[in-house]
Coordinates of C-alpha atoms and ligand atoms in Angstrom, one line a residue:
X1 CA -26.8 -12.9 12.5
X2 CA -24.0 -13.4 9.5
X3 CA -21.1 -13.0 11.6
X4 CA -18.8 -14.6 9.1
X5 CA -20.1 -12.6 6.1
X6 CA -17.8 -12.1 3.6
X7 CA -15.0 -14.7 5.0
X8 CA -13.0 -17.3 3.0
X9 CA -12.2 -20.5 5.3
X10 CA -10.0 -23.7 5.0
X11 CA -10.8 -26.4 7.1
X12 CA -8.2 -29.1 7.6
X13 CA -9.9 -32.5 9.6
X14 CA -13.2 -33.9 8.6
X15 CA -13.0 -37.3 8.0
X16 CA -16.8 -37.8 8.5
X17 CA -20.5 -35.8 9.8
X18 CA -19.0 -36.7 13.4
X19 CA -15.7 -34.6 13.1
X20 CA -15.8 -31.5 15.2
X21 CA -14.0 -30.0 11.6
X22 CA -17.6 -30.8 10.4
X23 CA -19.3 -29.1 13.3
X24 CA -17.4 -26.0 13.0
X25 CA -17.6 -25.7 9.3
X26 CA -21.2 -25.7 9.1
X27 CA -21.8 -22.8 11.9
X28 CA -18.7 -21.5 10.1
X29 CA -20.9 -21.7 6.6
X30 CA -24.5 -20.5 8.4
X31 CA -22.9 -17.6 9.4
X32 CA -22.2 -16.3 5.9
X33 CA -18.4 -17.5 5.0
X34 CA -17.2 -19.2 2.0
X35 CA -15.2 -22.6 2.7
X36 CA -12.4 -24.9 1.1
X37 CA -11.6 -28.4 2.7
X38 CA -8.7 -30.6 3.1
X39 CA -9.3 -34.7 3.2
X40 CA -6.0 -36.4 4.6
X41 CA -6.0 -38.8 1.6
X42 CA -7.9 -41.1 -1.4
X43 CA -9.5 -43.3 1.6
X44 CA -11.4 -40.1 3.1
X45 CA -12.1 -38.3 -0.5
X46 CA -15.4 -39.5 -1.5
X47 CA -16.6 -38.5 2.2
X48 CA -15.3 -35.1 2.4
X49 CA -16.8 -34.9 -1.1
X50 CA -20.0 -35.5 -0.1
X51 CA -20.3 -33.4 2.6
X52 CA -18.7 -30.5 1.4
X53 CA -21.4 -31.0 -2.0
X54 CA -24.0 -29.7 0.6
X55 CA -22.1 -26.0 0.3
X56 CA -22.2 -25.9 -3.5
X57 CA -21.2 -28.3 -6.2
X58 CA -17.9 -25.2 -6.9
X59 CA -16.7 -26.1 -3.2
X60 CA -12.8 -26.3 -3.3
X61 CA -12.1 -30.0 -1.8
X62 CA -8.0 -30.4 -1.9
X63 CA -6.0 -33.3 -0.4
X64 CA -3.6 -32.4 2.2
X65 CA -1.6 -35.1 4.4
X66 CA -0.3 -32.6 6.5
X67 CA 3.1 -34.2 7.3
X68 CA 3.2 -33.1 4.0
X69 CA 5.0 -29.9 2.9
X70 CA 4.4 -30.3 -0.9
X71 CA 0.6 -30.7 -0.5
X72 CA 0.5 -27.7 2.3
X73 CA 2.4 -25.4 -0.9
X74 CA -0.3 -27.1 -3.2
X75 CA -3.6 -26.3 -0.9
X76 CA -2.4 -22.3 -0.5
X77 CA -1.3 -22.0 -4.2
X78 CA -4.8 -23.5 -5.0
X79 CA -6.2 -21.1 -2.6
X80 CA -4.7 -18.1 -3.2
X81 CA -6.4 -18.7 -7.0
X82 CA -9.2 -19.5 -5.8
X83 CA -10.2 -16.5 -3.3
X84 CA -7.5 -14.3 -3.3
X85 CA -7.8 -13.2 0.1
X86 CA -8.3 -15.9 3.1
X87 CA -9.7 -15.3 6.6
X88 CA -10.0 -17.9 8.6
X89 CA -8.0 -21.4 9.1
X90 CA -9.3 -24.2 11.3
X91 CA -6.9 -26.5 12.4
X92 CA -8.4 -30.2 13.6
X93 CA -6.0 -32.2 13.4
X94 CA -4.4 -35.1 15.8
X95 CA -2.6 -38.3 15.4
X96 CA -0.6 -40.6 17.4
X97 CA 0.3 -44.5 17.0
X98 CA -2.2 -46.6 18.3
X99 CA -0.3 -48.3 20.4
X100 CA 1.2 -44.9 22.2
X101 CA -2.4 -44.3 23.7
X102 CA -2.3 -47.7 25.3
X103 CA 0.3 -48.2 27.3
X104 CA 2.3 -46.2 30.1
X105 CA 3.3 -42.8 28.5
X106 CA 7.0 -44.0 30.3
X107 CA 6.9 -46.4 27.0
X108 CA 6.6 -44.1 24.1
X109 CA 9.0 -44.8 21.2
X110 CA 10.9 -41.9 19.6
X111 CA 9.0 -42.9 16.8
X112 CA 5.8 -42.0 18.1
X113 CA 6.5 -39.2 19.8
X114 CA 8.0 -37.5 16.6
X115 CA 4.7 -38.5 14.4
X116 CA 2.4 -37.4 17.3
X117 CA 4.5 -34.0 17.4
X118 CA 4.6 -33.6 13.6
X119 CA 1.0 -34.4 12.3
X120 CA -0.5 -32.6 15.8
X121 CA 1.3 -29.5 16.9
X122 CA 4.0 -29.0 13.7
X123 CA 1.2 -29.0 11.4
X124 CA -0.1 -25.8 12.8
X125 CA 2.8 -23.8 12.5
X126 CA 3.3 -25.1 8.7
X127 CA -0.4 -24.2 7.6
X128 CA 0.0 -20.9 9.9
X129 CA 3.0 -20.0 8.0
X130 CA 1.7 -20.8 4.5
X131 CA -1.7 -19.1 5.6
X132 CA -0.4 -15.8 6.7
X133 CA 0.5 -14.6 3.3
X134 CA -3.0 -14.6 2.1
X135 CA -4.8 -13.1 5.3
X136 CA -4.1 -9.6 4.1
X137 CA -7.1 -8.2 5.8
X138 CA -6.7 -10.0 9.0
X139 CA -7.6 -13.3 10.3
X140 CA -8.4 -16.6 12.2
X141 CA -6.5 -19.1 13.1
X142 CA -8.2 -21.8 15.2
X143 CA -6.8 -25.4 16.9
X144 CA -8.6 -28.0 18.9
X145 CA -7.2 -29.2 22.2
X146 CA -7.7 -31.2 25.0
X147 CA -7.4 -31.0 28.9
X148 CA -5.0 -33.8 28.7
X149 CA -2.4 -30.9 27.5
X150 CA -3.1 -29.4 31.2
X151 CA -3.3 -32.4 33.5
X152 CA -2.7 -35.8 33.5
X153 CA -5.5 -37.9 31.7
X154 CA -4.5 -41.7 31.5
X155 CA -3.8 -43.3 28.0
X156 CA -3.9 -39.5 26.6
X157 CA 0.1 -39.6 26.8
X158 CA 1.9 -38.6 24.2
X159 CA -1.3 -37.1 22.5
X160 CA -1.6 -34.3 25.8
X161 CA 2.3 -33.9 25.3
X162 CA 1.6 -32.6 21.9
X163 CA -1.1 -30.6 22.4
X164 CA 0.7 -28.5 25.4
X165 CA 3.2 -28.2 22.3
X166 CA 0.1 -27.4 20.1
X167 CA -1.2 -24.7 23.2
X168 CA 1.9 -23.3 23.5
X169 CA 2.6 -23.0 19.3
X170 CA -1.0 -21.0 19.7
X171 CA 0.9 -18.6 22.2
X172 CA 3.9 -18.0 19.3
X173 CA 2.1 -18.1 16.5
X174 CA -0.4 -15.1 18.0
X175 CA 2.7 -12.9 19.0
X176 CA 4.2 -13.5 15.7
X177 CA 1.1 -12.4 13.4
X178 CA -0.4 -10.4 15.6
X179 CA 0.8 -7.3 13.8
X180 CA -0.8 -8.9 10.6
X181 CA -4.2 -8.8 12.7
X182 CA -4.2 -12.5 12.5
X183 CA -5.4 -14.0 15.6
X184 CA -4.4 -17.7 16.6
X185 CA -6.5 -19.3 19.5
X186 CA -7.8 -22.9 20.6
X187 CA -10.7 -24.1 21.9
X188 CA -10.3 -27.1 24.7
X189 CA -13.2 -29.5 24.0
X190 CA -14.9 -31.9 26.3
X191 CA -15.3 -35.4 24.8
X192 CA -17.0 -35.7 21.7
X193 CA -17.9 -39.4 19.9
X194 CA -16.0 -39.0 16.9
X195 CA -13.8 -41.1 14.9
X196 CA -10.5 -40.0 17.0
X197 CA -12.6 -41.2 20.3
X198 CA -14.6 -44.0 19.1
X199 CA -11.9 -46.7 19.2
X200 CA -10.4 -45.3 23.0
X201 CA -10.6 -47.8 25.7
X202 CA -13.2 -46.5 28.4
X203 CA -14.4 -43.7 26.4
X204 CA -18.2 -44.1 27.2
X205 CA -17.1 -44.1 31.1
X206 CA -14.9 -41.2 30.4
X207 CA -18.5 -38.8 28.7
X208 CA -20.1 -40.5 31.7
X209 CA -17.1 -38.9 34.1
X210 CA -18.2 -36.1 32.4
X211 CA -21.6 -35.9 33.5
X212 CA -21.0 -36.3 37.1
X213 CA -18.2 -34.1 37.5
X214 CA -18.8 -31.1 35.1
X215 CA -20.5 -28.2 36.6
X216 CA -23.4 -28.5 33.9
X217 CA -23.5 -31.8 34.6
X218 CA -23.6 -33.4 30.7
X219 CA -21.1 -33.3 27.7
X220 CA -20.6 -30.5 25.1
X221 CA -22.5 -31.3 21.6
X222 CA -20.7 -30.5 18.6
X223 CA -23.1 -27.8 18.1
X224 CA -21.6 -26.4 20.8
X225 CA -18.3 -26.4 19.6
X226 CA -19.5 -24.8 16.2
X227 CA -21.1 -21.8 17.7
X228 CA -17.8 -21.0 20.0
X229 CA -15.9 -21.7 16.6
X230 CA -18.5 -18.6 15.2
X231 CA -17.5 -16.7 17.7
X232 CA -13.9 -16.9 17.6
X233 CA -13.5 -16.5 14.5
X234 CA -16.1 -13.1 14.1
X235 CA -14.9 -9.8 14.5
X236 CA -16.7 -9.9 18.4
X237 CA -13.5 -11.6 19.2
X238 CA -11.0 -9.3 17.5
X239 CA -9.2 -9.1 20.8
X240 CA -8.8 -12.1 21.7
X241 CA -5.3 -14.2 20.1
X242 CA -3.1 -16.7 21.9
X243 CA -5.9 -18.2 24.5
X244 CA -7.0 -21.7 25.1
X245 CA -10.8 -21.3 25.7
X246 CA -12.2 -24.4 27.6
X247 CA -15.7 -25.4 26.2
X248 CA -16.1 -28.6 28.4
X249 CA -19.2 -27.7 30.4
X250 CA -17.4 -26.5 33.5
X251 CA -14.9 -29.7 33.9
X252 CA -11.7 -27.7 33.8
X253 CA -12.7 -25.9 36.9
X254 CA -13.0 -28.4 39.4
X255 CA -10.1 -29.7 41.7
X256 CA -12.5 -32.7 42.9
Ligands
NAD1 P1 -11.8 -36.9 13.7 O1 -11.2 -38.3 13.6 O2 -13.1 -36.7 13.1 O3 -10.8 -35.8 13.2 C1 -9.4 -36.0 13.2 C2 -8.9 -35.6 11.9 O4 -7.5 -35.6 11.8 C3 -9.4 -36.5 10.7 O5 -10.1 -35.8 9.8 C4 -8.1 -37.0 10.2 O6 -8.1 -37.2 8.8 C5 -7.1 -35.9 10.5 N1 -5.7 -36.3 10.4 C6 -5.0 -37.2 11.1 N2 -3.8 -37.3 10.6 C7 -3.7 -36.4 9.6 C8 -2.6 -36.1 8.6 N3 -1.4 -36.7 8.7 N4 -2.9 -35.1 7.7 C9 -4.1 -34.6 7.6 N5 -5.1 -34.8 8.5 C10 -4.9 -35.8 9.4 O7 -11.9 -36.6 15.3 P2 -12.2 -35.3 16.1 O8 -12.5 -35.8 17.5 O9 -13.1 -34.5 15.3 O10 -10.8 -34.6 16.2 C11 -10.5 -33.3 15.7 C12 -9.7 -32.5 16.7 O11 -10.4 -32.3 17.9 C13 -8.3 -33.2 17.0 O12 -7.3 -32.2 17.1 C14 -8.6 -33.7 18.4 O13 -7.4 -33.9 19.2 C15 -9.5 -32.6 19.0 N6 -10.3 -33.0 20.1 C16 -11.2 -34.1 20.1 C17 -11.9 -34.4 21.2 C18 -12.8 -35.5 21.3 O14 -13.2 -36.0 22.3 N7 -13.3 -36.1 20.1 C19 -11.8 -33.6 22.4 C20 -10.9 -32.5 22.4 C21 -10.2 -32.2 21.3
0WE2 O1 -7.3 -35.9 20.8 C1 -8.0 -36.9 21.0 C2 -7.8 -38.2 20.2 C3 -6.8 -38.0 19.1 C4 -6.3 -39.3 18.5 C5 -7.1 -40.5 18.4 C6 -6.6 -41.6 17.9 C7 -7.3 -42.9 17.8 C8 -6.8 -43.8 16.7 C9 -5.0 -39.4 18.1 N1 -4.5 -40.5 17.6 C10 -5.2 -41.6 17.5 N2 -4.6 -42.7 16.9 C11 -5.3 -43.8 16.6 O2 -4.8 -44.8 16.1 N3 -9.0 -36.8 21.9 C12 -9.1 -35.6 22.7 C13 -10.0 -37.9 22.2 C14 -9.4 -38.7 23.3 O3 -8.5 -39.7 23.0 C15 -8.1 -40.2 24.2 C16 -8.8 -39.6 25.3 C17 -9.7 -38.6 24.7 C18 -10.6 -37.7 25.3 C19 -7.2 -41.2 24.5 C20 -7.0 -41.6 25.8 C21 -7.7 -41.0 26.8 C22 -8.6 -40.0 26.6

């Protein structure tokens, strides 16, 4: 089934085959849409290069630092050129200091809070914004969270303070474009092995946790997470805007 038939995407986040950004392009791409990517600068080029290469040697491949607001205006100008019309927007995107997912959360400098807010949760207003003028037939916006934005998940710190800011920007964003028939949701992932989780203290016990506790006792695959992507982004889910839909194998639903 071609779900995405027809579609133009831009997908802000792979840094490499592991990113979830990755995961959700492809199912994005399988199911029929056409895609541009974002690389956050010169030191992850050549990668998203040569991914994106397996969609077509005219792929659009733009960089965009997202703290950014002259590269956001240079992505959507280049887009708007490119495809006239855009659909869908995935947003998978997170950064905080290294040092802020360390210690107590109690510690968290002013500095790292801001960045954490700005490259995590801000951003998707700013490419929301910028995206909304091309999205003329309707469209989808989707984020990537975390269960740390819900409960307490030790070392997350700042990160699940953003994305509760991200979650609840979700919320906004849908009432505000919702008129436009542009629908903003997340998906709340499990852990996933990538990049963002490889260097995390404990993050092998933390899949392991996982394992035990989730109802379907073992982790989400990123496969996983691109066929709910598929989904929310297809017209089968042109009534749902402004949730945060868990795809963790059951863990959210367990007090114990
Ligand atoms: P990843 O490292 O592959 O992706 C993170 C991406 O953020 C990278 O591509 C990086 O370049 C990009 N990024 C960081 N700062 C940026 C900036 N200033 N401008 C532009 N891009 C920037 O890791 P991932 O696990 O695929 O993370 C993707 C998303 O999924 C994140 O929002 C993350 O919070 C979320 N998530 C991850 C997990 C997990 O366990 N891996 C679970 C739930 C949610
Ligand atoms: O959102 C994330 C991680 C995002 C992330 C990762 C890093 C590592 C490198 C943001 N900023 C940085 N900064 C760096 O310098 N996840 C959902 C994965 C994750 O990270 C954790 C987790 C989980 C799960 C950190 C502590 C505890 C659990």
């Amino acid at each position: 089934m071609r779900l995405l038939e027809g579609k133009t995407g831009i997908v802000f986040g792979v840094a490499n085959r592991r990113s979830i950004a990755w995961a959700i392009a492809q199912a994005w791409a399988q199911a029929g849409a056409t895609l541009a990517f974002t690389y956050q600068g010169e030191r992850l080029k050549e990668n998203v290069e040569e991914l994106a290469a397996t969609f077509g040697a005219d792929t659009l491949i733009l960089p965009c630092d997202v703290r950014q607001d002259d590269e956001i205006a240079s992505v959507f100008a280049a887009l708007e050129n490119k495809f006239g019309t855009l659909h869908l927007l995935l947003h998978s995107v997170a950064f905080a200091p290294r040092d802020a997912l360390e210690g107590a959360f109690i510690n968290t400098s002013r500095e790292a809070f801001r960045i954490a807010h700005d490259v995590s949760a801000y951003s998707l207003v700013a490419l929301a914004r910028a995206a909304a003028p091309l999205m003329t037939e309707g469209g989808s916006i989707l984020g990537l969270s975390y269960y740390g934005a819900r409960k307490v998940v030790p070392h997350y710190n700042v990160m699940g303070v953003a994305k509760a800011a991200l979650e609840a920007s979700t919320r906004y964003l849908a009432y505000d474009l919702g008129p436009k028939r542009i629908r903003v949701n997340c998906i709340s992932a499990g852990p996933v092995n990538t990049l963002a989780a490889r260097g995390i203290a404990g993050f092998q016990d933390m899949l392991r946790h996982y394992e035990l506790k989730a109802p379907l006792k073992r982790n989400v695959t990123a496969d996983e997470l691109g066929a709910t992507g598929t989904f929310l982004a297809s017209d089968g889910a042109a009534a749902i805007t402004g949730q945060v839909l868990y795809v963790d194998c059951g863990y959210q639903i367990m007090g114990m």
